[in-house]
Amino acid sequence: MVGSKSSFSWLKFIVLAIVLILFIVPFVLLLINSFKDNNAITSNPLSLPHHFSFSNYKTAFDEMGYLSAFMNTFIITTVSVLLISLCAAMTAHYFVRNNTKFNQITFLLMVASMIIPFQAIMIPLVKIYGSLGMLDSKWSLIYMYVGFGSSLAVFIYHGFVKSIPVELEEAAMIDGATRTQTFFRVVFPVLMPTTATISILNVLWIWNDFLLPSLILVNPEQHTLPLSTYSFYGTYTVDYGPLMAGLVLTILPIIIVYLFAQKYIIQGVMQGSIK
């Protein structure tokens, strides 16, 4: 019995190690090739660089307009995630505490909307909002992210709000709290583990998204980091060295945030799974 448990543990370790390697190899190759020139990358992308040069990073930083693109991405991601979390939590709370037929149908429609692929509506979306003059603005992009991201967030929050005893809210209202105060002082703090999980999912989605910003943002001054990396693609050629460096610069902020916040991220996910 002990031997079988030991064998299972080793098998589990080997499987997890293989999965880890599969996930980390693309990033390692990206990092290695970011220090090489185009000829070295195309001739042997798996080889180590003969000498480490940061010229690709300097080129990428300048060509991408990195600081401007970073601020655009940061503003869009931060505002979108905050609005999605707040609006979705309030909507889910309203649906649960006011379980009318209309709210049930509205909730089901929001859940059903998640099965519609974005590619099916992107052309009408651009055409309609273009005719309204709402393109080429980061605030229009934020508005769309909130619209596309709220359904999943409401669905997740909905299940967790149902687990919160209504007696907690009734006790707060007996003590003189308004409905708004009850939500922000009683309900929303209890939902923090769920909020952490939803925020993680949305940050990864919005920060790395390329398709929606490419349809909405035309002016290069409005470009996000993923859009800025496209400047290294020519009509017939690709500047691979700076492109690799630009991709590293794009994903580096997310990696840094995760390294510092992993304790709270894991805690939020674990608490959310217990709920």
Coordinates of C-alpha atoms in Angstrom, one line a residue:
M1 CA 0.0 0.0 0.0
V2 CA 2.8 2.4 0.9
G3 CA 4.7 1.5 -2.3
S4 CA 1.6 2.2 -4.4
K5 CA 1.2 5.6 -2.8
S6 CA 4.8 6.4 -3.3
S7 CA 4.6 5.4 -7.0
F8 CA 1.5 7.5 -7.4
S9 CA 3.3 10.5 -5.9
W10 CA 6.2 10.1 -8.2
L11 CA 3.9 9.7 -11.2
K12 CA 2.0 12.9 -10.2
F13 CA 5.3 14.7 -9.8
I14 CA 6.5 13.7 -13.2
V15 CA 3.2 14.7 -14.9
L16 CA 3.3 18.1 -13.2
A17 CA 6.9 18.6 -14.2
I18 CA 6.1 17.8 -17.8
V19 CA 3.2 20.2 -17.8
L20 CA 5.4 22.9 -16.2
I21 CA 8.0 22.4 -18.9
L22 CA 5.4 22.7 -21.6
F23 CA 4.1 26.0 -20.2
I24 CA 7.5 27.5 -19.5
V25 CA 9.4 26.5 -22.7
P26 CA 7.7 29.1 -25.0
F27 CA 8.5 31.9 -22.6
V28 CA 12.1 30.8 -22.3
L29 CA 12.5 30.7 -26.1
L30 CA 10.9 34.1 -26.3
L31 CA 13.4 35.5 -23.7
I32 CA 16.4 33.8 -25.4
N33 CA 15.5 35.1 -28.9
S34 CA 14.9 38.6 -27.6
F35 CA 18.7 39.0 -27.3
K36 CA 19.5 37.8 -30.9
D37 CA 19.3 39.4 -34.3
N38 CA 17.0 38.3 -37.1
N39 CA 19.6 36.1 -38.8
A40 CA 20.4 34.2 -35.6
I41 CA 16.6 33.8 -34.8
T42 CA 15.7 32.4 -38.3
S43 CA 18.8 30.2 -38.6
N44 CA 18.4 28.5 -35.2
P45 CA 15.7 29.8 -32.8
L46 CA 16.6 27.1 -30.2
S47 CA 20.2 28.1 -29.8
L48 CA 21.5 30.4 -27.0
P49 CA 22.7 33.9 -28.1
H50 CA 26.4 34.2 -28.7
H51 CA 26.4 37.5 -26.8
F52 CA 23.7 39.2 -24.9
S53 CA 22.7 42.6 -26.4
F54 CA 20.0 44.9 -25.2
S55 CA 19.8 46.7 -28.5
N56 CA 16.5 44.9 -29.4
Y57 CA 15.0 46.2 -26.1
K58 CA 16.0 49.7 -26.9
T59 CA 14.6 49.5 -30.4
A60 CA 11.4 48.0 -29.1
F61 CA 11.0 50.6 -26.3
D62 CA 11.4 53.4 -28.8
E63 CA 9.4 52.0 -31.7
M64 CA 6.5 50.9 -29.6
G65 CA 6.2 54.2 -27.7
Y66 CA 6.4 52.0 -24.7
L67 CA 5.5 54.5 -22.0
S68 CA 2.5 55.8 -23.8
A69 CA 1.3 52.3 -24.7
F70 CA 1.9 51.2 -21.2
M71 CA -0.2 54.0 -19.7
N72 CA -3.0 53.4 -22.2
T73 CA -3.0 49.7 -21.3
F74 CA -2.9 50.4 -17.6
I75 CA -5.7 52.9 -17.7
I76 CA -7.9 50.6 -19.9
T77 CA -7.3 47.5 -17.8
T78 CA -7.6 49.1 -14.4
V79 CA -10.8 51.1 -15.1
S80 CA -12.4 48.2 -17.0
V81 CA -11.7 45.7 -14.2
L82 CA -12.9 48.0 -11.5
L83 CA -16.2 48.7 -13.4
I84 CA -16.8 45.1 -14.3
S85 CA -16.3 43.9 -10.7
L86 CA -18.4 46.7 -9.1
C87 CA -21.3 46.6 -11.7
A88 CA -21.4 42.8 -11.8
A89 CA -21.4 42.4 -8.0
M90 CA -24.3 45.0 -7.7
T91 CA -26.2 43.4 -10.5
A92 CA -25.8 39.8 -9.1
H93 CA -26.9 41.0 -5.7
Y94 CA -30.0 42.7 -7.1
F95 CA -30.9 39.6 -9.1
V96 CA -30.5 37.3 -6.1
R97 CA -32.4 39.5 -3.6
N98 CA -35.1 40.5 -6.0
N99 CA -35.9 37.1 -7.6
T100 CA -38.7 38.3 -9.9
K101 CA -39.6 36.6 -13.2
F102 CA -38.1 39.6 -15.1
N103 CA -34.8 39.3 -13.3
Q104 CA -34.7 35.6 -13.8
I105 CA -35.2 36.0 -17.6
T106 CA -32.6 38.9 -17.7
F107 CA -30.1 36.7 -15.8
L108 CA -30.6 33.8 -18.2
L109 CA -30.2 36.1 -21.2
M110 CA -26.9 37.4 -19.8
V111 CA -25.7 33.8 -19.3
A112 CA -26.8 32.8 -22.8
S113 CA -24.9 35.8 -24.3
M114 CA -21.6 34.2 -23.2
I115 CA -22.0 31.5 -25.9
I116 CA -22.0 34.1 -28.7
P117 CA -18.4 34.4 -30.1
F118 CA -17.1 37.9 -30.5
Q119 CA -16.1 37.3 -34.1
A120 CA -19.8 36.9 -34.9
I121 CA -20.6 40.5 -33.9
M122 CA -17.4 42.4 -34.3
I123 CA -18.2 43.7 -37.8
P124 CA -21.7 45.0 -36.9
L125 CA -20.2 46.4 -33.7
V126 CA -17.5 48.4 -35.5
K127 CA -20.0 49.6 -38.1
I128 CA -22.6 50.8 -35.6
Y129 CA -20.2 52.5 -33.2
G130 CA -18.2 53.9 -36.1
S131 CA -21.4 55.6 -37.4
L132 CA -21.9 57.0 -33.9
G133 CA -18.4 58.4 -33.9
M134 CA -17.5 56.3 -30.8
L135 CA -14.3 54.7 -32.2
D136 CA -10.7 55.6 -31.6
S137 CA -11.1 56.3 -27.9
K138 CA -9.9 54.3 -24.9
W139 CA -13.1 55.2 -23.1
S140 CA -15.2 53.5 -25.9
L141 CA -12.9 50.5 -25.5
I142 CA -13.5 50.5 -21.7
Y143 CA -17.3 50.7 -22.3
M144 CA -17.1 47.6 -24.6
Y145 CA -14.9 45.6 -22.2
V146 CA -17.4 46.3 -19.4
G147 CA -20.2 45.1 -21.7
F148 CA -18.4 41.9 -22.8
G149 CA -17.0 41.0 -19.4
S150 CA -20.0 41.6 -17.2
S151 CA -22.0 38.5 -18.1
L152 CA -19.4 36.0 -16.9
A153 CA -18.7 38.2 -13.8
V154 CA -22.5 38.3 -12.9
F155 CA -22.7 34.6 -13.4
I156 CA -19.9 33.9 -11.0
Y157 CA -21.0 36.5 -8.4
H158 CA -24.6 35.2 -8.6
G159 CA -23.7 31.9 -7.1
F160 CA -21.7 33.4 -4.3
V161 CA -24.3 36.0 -3.3
K162 CA -26.8 33.2 -2.8
S163 CA -24.4 31.7 -0.2
I164 CA -24.5 35.0 1.9
P165 CA -27.2 34.8 4.6
V166 CA -29.8 37.5 4.1
E167 CA -29.9 37.9 7.9
L168 CA -26.6 39.7 7.7
E169 CA -28.1 42.4 5.5
E170 CA -31.3 42.6 7.6
A171 CA -29.2 43.1 10.8
A172 CA -27.3 45.9 9.1
M173 CA -30.5 47.6 8.0
I174 CA -32.0 47.3 11.4
D175 CA -29.0 49.1 12.8
G176 CA -29.8 52.0 10.4
A177 CA -27.7 51.2 7.3
T178 CA -29.2 52.0 3.9
R179 CA -29.3 49.4 1.1
T180 CA -26.2 51.0 -0.5
Q181 CA -24.3 51.0 2.8
T182 CA -25.3 47.4 3.5
F183 CA -24.0 46.3 0.1
F184 CA -20.6 48.1 0.4
R185 CA -20.0 47.4 4.1
V186 CA -21.5 43.9 4.4
V187 CA -22.0 42.1 1.1
F188 CA -19.0 43.4 -1.0
P189 CA -16.3 42.6 1.6
V190 CA -17.6 39.0 1.8
L191 CA -17.3 38.8 -1.9
M192 CA -13.7 39.8 -2.0
P193 CA -12.3 36.3 -2.7
T194 CA -14.7 36.1 -5.7
T195 CA -13.7 39.6 -6.7
A196 CA -10.0 38.6 -6.7
T197 CA -10.7 35.7 -9.0
I198 CA -12.8 37.7 -11.4
S199 CA -10.2 40.5 -11.4
I200 CA -7.4 38.1 -12.2
L201 CA -9.3 36.6 -15.2
N202 CA -10.2 40.0 -16.5
V203 CA -6.7 41.5 -16.1
L204 CA -5.2 38.7 -18.1
W205 CA -7.9 39.0 -20.8
I206 CA -7.9 42.8 -21.2
W207 CA -4.1 43.4 -20.8
N208 CA -3.3 40.8 -23.5
D209 CA -6.2 41.4 -25.8
F210 CA -5.3 42.3 -29.4
L211 CA -8.5 41.9 -31.5
L212 CA -10.9 44.4 -29.9
P213 CA -8.3 47.2 -29.5
S214 CA -7.2 46.7 -33.2
L215 CA -10.8 47.3 -34.2
I216 CA -11.5 50.3 -32.0
L217 CA -8.1 52.2 -31.7
V218 CA -6.9 53.7 -34.9
N219 CA -4.6 56.5 -33.7
P220 CA -1.2 55.2 -32.7
E221 CA -1.2 57.5 -29.6
Q222 CA -4.2 55.4 -28.3
H223 CA -2.5 52.0 -28.9
T224 CA -2.2 49.4 -26.2
L225 CA 1.0 47.3 -25.7
P226 CA -0.2 44.3 -27.8
L227 CA -1.1 46.7 -30.6
S228 CA 2.2 48.4 -30.4
T229 CA 4.1 45.1 -31.0
Y230 CA 2.4 45.0 -34.4
S231 CA 4.6 47.9 -35.6
F232 CA 7.4 45.3 -36.2
Y233 CA 5.4 43.5 -38.9
G234 CA 6.1 44.9 -42.4
T235 CA 4.4 44.0 -45.6
Y236 CA 6.8 41.2 -46.5
T237 CA 9.2 41.0 -43.5
V238 CA 9.1 40.7 -39.7
D239 CA 11.7 42.3 -37.4
Y240 CA 11.9 39.3 -35.1
G241 CA 14.5 40.6 -32.6
P242 CA 12.7 43.8 -31.5
L243 CA 9.3 41.9 -31.8
M244 CA 10.5 39.3 -29.3
A245 CA 11.8 42.1 -27.0
G246 CA 8.5 44.0 -27.3
L247 CA 6.6 40.9 -26.3
V248 CA 8.8 40.4 -23.3
L249 CA 8.2 44.1 -22.3
T250 CA 4.5 43.6 -22.8
I251 CA 4.1 40.5 -20.5
L252 CA 6.7 41.6 -18.0
P253 CA 4.3 43.9 -16.0
I254 CA 1.8 41.1 -15.5
I255 CA 4.5 38.7 -14.3
I256 CA 5.7 41.3 -11.8
V257 CA 2.2 41.9 -10.5
Y258 CA 1.7 38.1 -10.1
L259 CA 5.0 37.6 -8.3
F260 CA 4.0 40.3 -5.7
A261 CA 0.3 39.4 -5.5
Q262 CA 0.5 35.6 -5.8
K263 CA -0.2 35.2 -2.1
Y264 CA -3.4 37.1 -2.3
I265 CA -4.4 35.6 -5.6
I266 CA -4.0 32.0 -4.3
Q267 CA -5.8 32.9 -1.1
G268 CA -8.7 34.4 -3.0
V269 CA -9.0 31.4 -5.3
M270 CA -8.8 29.0 -2.4
Q271 CA -11.4 30.9 -0.4
G272 CA -13.6 31.1 -3.4
S273 CA -13.4 27.4 -4.0
I274 CA -14.4 26.7 -0.3
K275 CA -17.4 29.0 -0.7

